[in-house]
Short mmCIF file of C-alpha atoms in Angstrom, two decimals:
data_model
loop_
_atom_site.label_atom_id
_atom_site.label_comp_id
_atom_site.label_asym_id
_atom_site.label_seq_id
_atom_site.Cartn_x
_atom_site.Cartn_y
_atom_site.Cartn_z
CA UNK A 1 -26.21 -34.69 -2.32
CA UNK A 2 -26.49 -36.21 0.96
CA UNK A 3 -23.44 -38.31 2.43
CA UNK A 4 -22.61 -41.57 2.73
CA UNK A 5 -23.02 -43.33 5.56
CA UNK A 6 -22.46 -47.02 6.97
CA UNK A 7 -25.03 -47.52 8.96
CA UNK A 8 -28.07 -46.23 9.54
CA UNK A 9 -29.80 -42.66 8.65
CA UNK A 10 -30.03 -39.74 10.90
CA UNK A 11 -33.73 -38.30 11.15
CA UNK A 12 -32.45 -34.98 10.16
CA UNK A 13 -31.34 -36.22 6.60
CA UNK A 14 -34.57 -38.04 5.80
CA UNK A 15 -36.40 -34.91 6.69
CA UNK A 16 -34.03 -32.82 4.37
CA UNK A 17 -34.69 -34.83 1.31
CA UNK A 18 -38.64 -35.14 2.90
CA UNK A 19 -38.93 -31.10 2.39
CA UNK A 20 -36.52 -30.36 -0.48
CA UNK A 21 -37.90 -33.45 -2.88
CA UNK A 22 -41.73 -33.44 -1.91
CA UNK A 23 -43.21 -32.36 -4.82
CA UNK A 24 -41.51 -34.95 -7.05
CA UNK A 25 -42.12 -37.79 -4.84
CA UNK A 26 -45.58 -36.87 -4.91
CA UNK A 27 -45.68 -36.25 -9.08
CA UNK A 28 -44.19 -39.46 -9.42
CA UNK A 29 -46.65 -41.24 -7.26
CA UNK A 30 -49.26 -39.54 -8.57
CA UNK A 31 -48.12 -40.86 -11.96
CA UNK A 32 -48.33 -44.53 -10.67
CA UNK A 33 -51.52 -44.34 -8.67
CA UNK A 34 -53.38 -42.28 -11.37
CA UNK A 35 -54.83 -40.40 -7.73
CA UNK A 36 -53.22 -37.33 -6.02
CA UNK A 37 -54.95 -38.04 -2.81
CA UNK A 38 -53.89 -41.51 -2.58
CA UNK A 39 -50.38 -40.45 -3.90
CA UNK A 40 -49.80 -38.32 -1.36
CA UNK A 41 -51.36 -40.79 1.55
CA UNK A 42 -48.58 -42.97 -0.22
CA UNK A 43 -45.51 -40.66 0.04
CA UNK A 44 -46.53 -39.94 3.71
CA UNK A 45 -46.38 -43.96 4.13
CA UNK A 46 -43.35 -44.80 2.75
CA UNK A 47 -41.35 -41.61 4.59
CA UNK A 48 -43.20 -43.24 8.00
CA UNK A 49 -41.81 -46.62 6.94
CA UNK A 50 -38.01 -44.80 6.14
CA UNK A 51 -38.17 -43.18 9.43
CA UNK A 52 -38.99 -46.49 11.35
CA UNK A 53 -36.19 -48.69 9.53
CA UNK A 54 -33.91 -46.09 9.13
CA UNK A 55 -31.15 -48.17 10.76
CA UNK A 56 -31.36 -50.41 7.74
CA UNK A 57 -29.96 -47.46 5.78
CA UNK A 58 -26.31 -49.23 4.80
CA UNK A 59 -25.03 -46.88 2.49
CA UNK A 60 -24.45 -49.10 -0.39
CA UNK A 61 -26.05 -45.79 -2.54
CA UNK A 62 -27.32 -42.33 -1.36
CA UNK A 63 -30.00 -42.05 0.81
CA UNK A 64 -31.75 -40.48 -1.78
CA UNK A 65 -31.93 -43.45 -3.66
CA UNK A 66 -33.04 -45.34 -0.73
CA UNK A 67 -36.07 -43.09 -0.21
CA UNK A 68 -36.74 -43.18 -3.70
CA UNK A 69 -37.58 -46.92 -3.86
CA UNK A 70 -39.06 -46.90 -0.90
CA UNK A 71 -41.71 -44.54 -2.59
CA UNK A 72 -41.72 -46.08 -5.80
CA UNK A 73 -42.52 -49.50 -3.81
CA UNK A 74 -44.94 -48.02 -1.86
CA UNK A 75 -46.97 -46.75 -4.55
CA UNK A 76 -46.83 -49.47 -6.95
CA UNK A 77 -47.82 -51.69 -3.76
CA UNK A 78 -50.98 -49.61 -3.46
CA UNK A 79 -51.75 -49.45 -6.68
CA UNK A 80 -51.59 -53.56 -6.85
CA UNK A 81 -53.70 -53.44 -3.82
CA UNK A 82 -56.52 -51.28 -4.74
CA UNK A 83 -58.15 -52.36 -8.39
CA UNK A 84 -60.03 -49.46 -8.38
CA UNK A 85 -56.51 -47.52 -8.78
CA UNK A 86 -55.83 -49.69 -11.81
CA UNK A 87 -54.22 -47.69 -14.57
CA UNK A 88 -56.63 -47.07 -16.79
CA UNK A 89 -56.31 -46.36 -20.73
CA UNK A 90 -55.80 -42.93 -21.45
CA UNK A 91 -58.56 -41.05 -23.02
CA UNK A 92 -58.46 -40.09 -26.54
CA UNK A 93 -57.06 -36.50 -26.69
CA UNK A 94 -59.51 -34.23 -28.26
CA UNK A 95 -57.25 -30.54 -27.91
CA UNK A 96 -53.68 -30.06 -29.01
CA UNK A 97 -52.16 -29.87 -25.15
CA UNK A 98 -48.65 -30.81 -25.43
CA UNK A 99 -48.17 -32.20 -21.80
CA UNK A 100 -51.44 -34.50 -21.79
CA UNK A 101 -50.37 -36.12 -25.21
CA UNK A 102 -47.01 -36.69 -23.49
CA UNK A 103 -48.64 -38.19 -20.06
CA UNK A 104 -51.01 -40.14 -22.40
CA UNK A 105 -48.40 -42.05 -24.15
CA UNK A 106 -46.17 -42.61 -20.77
CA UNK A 107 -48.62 -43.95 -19.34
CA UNK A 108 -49.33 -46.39 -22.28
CA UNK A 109 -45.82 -47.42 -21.52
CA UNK A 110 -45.05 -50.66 -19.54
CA UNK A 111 -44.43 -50.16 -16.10
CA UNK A 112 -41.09 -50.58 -15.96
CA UNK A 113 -40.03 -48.23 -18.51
CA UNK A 114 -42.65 -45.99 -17.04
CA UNK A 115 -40.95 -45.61 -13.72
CA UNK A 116 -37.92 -45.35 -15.23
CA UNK A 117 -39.30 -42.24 -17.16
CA UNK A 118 -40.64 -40.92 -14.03
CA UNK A 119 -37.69 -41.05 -12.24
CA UNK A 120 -35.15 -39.79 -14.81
CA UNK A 121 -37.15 -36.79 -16.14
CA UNK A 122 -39.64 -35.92 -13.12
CA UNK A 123 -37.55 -37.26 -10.15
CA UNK A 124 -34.21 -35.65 -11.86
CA UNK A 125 -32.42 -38.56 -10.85
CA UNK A 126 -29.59 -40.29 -12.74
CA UNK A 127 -29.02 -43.97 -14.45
CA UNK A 128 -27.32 -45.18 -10.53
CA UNK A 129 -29.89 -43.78 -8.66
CA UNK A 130 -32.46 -44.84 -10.68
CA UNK A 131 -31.20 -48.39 -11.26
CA UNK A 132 -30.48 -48.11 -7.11
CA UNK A 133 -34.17 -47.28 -7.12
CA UNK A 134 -35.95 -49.98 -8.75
CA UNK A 135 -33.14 -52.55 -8.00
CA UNK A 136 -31.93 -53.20 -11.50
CA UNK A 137 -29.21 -53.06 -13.04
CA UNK A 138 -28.25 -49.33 -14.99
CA UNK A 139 -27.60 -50.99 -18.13
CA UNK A 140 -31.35 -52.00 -17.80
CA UNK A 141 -31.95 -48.23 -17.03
CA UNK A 142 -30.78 -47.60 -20.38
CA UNK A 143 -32.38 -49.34 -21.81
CA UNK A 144 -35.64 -49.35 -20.83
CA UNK A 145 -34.95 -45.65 -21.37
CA UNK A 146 -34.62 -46.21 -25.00
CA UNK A 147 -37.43 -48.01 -25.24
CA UNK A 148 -39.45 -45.96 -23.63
CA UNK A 149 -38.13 -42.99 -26.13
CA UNK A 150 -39.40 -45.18 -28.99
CA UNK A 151 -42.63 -45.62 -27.85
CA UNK A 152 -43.32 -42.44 -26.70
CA UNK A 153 -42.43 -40.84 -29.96
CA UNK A 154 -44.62 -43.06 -31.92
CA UNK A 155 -47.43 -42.69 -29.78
CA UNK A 156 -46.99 -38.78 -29.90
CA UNK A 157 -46.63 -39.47 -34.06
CA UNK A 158 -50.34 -41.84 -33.72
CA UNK A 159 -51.62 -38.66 -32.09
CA UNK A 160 -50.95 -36.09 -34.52
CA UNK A 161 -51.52 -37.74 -37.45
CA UNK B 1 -31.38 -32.72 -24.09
CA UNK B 2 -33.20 -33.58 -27.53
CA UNK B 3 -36.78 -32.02 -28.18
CA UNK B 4 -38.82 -35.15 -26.43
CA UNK B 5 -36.76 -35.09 -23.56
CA UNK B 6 -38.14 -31.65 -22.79
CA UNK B 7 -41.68 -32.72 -23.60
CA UNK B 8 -40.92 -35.18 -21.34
CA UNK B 9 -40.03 -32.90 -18.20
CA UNK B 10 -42.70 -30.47 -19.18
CA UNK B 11 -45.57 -32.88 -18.55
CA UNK B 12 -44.52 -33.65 -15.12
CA UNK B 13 -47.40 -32.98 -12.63
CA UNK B 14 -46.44 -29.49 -11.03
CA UNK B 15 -48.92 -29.40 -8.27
CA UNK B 16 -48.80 -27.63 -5.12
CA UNK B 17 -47.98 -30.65 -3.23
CA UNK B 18 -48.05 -29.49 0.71
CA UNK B 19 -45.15 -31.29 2.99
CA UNK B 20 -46.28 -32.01 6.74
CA UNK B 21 -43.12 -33.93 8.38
CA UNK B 22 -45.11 -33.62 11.13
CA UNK B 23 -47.99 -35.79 9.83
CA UNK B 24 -44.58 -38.75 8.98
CA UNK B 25 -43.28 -38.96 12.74
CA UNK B 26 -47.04 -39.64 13.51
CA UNK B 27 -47.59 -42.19 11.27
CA UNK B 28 -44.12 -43.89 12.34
CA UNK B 29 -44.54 -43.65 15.76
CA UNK B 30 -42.13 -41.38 16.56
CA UNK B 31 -43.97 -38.70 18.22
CA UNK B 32 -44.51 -41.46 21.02
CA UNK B 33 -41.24 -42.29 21.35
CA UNK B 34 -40.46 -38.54 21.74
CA UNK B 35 -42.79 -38.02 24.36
CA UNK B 36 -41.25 -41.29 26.06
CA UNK B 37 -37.46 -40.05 26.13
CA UNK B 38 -39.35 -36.34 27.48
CA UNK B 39 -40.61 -38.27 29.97
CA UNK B 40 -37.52 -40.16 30.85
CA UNK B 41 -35.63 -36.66 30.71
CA UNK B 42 -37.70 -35.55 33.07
CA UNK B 43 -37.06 -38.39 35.52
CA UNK B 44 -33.76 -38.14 35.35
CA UNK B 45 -33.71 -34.55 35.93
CA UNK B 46 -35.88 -35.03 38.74
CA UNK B 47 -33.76 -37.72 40.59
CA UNK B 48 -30.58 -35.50 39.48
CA UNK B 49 -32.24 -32.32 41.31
CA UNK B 50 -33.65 -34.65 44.84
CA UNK B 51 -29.82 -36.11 44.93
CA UNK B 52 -27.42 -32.51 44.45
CA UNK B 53 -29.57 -29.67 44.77
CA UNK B 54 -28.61 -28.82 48.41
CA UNK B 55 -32.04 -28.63 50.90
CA UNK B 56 -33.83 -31.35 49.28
CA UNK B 57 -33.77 -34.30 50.35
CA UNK B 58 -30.55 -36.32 50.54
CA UNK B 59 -29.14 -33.62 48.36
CA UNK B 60 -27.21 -31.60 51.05
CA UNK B 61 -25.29 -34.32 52.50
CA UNK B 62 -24.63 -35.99 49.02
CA UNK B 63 -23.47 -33.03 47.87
CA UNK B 64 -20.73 -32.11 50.42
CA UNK B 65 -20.05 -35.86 50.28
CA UNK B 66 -19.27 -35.57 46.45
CA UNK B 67 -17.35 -32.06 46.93
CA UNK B 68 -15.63 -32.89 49.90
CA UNK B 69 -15.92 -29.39 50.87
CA UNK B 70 -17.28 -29.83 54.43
CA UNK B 71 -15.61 -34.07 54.64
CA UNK B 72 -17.98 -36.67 55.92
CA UNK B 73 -17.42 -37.92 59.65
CA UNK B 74 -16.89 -35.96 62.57
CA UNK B 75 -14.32 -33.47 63.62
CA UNK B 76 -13.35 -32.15 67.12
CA UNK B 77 -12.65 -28.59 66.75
CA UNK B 78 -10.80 -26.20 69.73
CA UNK B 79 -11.02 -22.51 69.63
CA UNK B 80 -7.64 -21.16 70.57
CA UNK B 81 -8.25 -18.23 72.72
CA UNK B 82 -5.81 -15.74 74.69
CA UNK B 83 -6.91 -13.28 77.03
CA UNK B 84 -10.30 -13.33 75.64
CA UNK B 85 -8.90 -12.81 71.36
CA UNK B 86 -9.31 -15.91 69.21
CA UNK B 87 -5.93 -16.29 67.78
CA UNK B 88 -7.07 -19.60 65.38
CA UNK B 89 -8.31 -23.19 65.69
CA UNK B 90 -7.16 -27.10 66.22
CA UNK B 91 -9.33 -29.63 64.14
CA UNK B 92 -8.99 -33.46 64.82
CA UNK B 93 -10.18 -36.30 63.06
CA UNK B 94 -9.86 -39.89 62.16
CA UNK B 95 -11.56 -42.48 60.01
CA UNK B 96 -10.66 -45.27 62.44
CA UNK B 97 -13.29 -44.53 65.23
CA UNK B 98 -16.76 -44.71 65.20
CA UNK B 99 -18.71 -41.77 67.41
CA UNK B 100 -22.16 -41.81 68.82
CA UNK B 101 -23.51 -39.10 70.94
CA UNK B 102 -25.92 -39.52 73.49
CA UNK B 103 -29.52 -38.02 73.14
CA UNK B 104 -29.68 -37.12 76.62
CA UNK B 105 -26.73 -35.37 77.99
CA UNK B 106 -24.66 -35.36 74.85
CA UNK B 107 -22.08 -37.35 76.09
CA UNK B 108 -19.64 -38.75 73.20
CA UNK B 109 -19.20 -42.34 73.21
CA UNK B 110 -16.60 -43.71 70.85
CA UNK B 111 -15.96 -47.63 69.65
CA UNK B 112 -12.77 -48.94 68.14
CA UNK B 113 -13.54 -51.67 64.84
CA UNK B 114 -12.71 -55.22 66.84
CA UNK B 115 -11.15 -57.99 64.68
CA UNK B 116 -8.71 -60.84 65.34
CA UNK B 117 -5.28 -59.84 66.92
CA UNK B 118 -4.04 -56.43 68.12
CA UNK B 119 -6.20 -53.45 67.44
CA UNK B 120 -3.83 -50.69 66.30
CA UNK B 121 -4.13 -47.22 67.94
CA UNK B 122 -6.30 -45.27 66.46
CA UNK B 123 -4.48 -42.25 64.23
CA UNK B 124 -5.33 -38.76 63.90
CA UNK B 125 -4.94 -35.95 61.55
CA UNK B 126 -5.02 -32.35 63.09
CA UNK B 127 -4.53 -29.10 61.47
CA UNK B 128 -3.71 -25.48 62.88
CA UNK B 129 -5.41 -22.61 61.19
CA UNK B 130 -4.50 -18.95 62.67
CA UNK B 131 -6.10 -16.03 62.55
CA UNK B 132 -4.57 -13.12 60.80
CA UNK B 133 -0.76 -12.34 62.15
CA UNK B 134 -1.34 -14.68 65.21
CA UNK B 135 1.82 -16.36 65.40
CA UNK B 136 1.91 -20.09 67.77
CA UNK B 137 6.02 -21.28 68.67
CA UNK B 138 4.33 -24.54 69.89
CA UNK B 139 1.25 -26.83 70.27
CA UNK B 140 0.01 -29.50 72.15
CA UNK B 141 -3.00 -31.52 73.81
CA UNK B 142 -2.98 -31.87 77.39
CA UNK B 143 -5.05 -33.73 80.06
CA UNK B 144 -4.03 -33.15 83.64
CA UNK B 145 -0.59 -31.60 82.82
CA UNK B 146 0.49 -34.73 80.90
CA UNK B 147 0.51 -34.10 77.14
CA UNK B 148 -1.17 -36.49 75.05
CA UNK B 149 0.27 -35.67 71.44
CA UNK B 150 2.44 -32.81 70.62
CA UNK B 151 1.26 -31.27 67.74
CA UNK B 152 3.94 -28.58 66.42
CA UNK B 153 6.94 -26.41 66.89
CA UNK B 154 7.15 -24.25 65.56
CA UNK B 155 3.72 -23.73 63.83
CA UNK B 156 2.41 -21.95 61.26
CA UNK B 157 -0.92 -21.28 59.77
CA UNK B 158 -2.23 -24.65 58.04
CA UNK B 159 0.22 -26.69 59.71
CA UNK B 160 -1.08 -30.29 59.63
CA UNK B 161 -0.11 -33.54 61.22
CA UNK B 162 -0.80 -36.77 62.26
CA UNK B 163 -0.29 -38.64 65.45
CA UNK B 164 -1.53 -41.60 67.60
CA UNK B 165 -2.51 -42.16 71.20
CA UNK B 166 -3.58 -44.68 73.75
CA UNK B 167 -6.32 -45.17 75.67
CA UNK B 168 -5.87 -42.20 78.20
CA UNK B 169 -5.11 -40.36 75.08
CA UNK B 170 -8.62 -41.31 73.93
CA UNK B 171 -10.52 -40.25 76.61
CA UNK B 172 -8.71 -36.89 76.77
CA UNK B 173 -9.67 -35.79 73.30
CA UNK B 174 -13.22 -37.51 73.60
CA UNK B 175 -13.30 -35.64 77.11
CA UNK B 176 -13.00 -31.79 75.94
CA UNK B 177 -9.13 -32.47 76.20
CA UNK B 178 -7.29 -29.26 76.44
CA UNK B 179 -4.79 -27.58 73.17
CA UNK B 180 -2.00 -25.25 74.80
CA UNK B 181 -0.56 -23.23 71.67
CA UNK B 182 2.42 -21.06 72.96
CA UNK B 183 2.63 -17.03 71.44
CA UNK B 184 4.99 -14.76 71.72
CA UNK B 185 3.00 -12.88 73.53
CA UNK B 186 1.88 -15.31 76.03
CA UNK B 187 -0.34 -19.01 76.63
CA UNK B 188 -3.49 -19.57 74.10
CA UNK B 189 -6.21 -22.56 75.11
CA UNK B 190 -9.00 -24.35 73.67
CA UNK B 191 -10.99 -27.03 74.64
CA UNK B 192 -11.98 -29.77 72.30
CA UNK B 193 -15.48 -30.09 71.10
CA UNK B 194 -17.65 -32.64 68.88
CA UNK B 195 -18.92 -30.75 65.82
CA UNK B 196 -22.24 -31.75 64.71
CA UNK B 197 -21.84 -33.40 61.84
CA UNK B 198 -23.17 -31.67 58.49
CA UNK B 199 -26.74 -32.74 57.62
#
């Protein structure tokens, strides 16, 4: 967990979360944009954008947090921006794979609840961070969360059946 | 965790995602402003080396200035000498003359500060140093047989003083003036001398 601090971010902690969370901020900005190139082109953004305002760091939450949103706005930026990146409907599943029926019906989900997905179970993070994340309130996390359970299990039911 | 929670984790892209922190200072800018604080470093360093290291430059002088080891200003120094052994040394100086020498002839010219009312004599500090078991019962500057400032008695090795003297007095120091140091075993002399300063 990385500390508290009033004011400002030291280059050395960005970097630490940079190398020890990379792979999640690029699966869940991959998940938004639908693009692993452009996901990663995104990550690398948002980092360049933490480093550069890193005095704005307050430490209201953990820095993690911070660079979370900062992430999860860059990529949902970009994929406003870019039309081409729109999220397209998920093709019907032909084979029995598990994990593509799952990603099918997240992505079915609105986008709120699907960020809040990707953060809890991809990202690892918990109901403060991710509410700290996407600037709402961790009651909402909740229940968007349950919401999202709903849907995800009927769509996985519509599937199989 | 319940069954779809797991789902849920499982399905997360695993990818071999390849971290380049290298490629985020770029894109922020911060390799520039690295390479502006290396350069700064290196000015600093620079101007830091021209200013102390002795032998360049104004580092020499600056440097004895800041360590006081070798004291700005001038200093009259006299040998003490008997029967051709060098039993120690007088130093004089003062902060309340200015000296110039003379390019041809080397002949010491000194000036008083002028200002409103009476100029005060001038003062100056002297100190004995001996030479290993020399031992000096008394000390003094003489010009002509009339002593101009008596120094010690008895002295000892780093014996230090200060005194003042007129006009006449002046001129003998400024004018090789002569230090008698009485020994046990007989009459030591020295003549003062302008030390170059240290450049």
């Amino acid at each position: 967990m990385v500390s508290r601090r009033r004011s400002g971010a030291a280059l050395a902690e960005i970097e630490a979360v940079y190398r020890s969370r990379f792979a999640q901020f690029c699966s869940v900005a991959a998940a938004v944009l639908n693009d692993r190139d452009t996901a990663r082109d995104a990550v690398q953004d948002a980092f360049a954008r933490a480093v550069r305002n890193r005095r704005d760091f307050r430490g209201d939450g953990t820095l993690e947090a911070w660079l979370w949103r900062a992430v999860v706005n860059t990529a949902v930026s970009a994929r406003r921006k870019n039309t081409a990146l729109t999220f397209p409907d998920p093709p019907p599943q032909a084979d029995d794979d598990q994990a593509d029926d799952v990603r099918a019906a997240i992505q079915r989900l609105p986008e709120r609840q699907r960020l809040v997905v990707f953060l809890r179970y991809w990202a690892d993070l918990d109901y403060a961070a991710i509410a700290e994340a996407l600037a709402i309130a961790p009651g909402t996390v909740a229940a968007a969360l349950h919401a999202a359970h709903g849907s995800i299990r009927d769509c996985l039911q519509e599937v199989r059946t | 965790m319940s069954q779809l929670e797991t789902m849920i984790r499982e399905s997360a892209d695993a990818g071999d995602w390849v971290a380049d922190w290298e490629d985020v200072l770029r894109r922020s800018g911060r390799s520039r402003y690295r390479s502006r604080r290396a350069a700064a470093l290196v000015a600093v360093a620079a101007v830091t080396a021209v200013f102390l290291l002795p032998g360049i430059g104004i580092g020499g002088g600056l440097n004895a200035l800041l360590s006081g080891s070798s004291g700005p200003g001038w200093e009259l120094r006299a040998p003490l000498s008997r029967g051709g052994d060098l039993i120690g040394a007088v130093s004089v100086r003062s902060s309340r003359l200015f000296v110039g020498i003379e390019r041809k002839g080397g002949r010491v010219r000194w000036f008083l500060p002028t200002g409103r009312g009476r100029i005060p004599r001038p003062e100056f500090r002297w100190t004995l140093q001996l030479t290993g078991t020399a031992t000096v019962t008394s000390a003094r500057i003489v010009r002509r047989g009339r002593v101009v400032a008596r120094l010690c008695s008895p002295c000892s090795d780093g014996a230090h003083g200060t005194f003042t003297t007129s006009r006449f007095g002046l001129q003998t120091i400024f004018g090789k003036g002569l230090v008698v140091a009485d020994t046990p075993q007989g009459r030591a002399h020295g003549r003062l001398r302008l030390q170059k300063p240290q450049r």
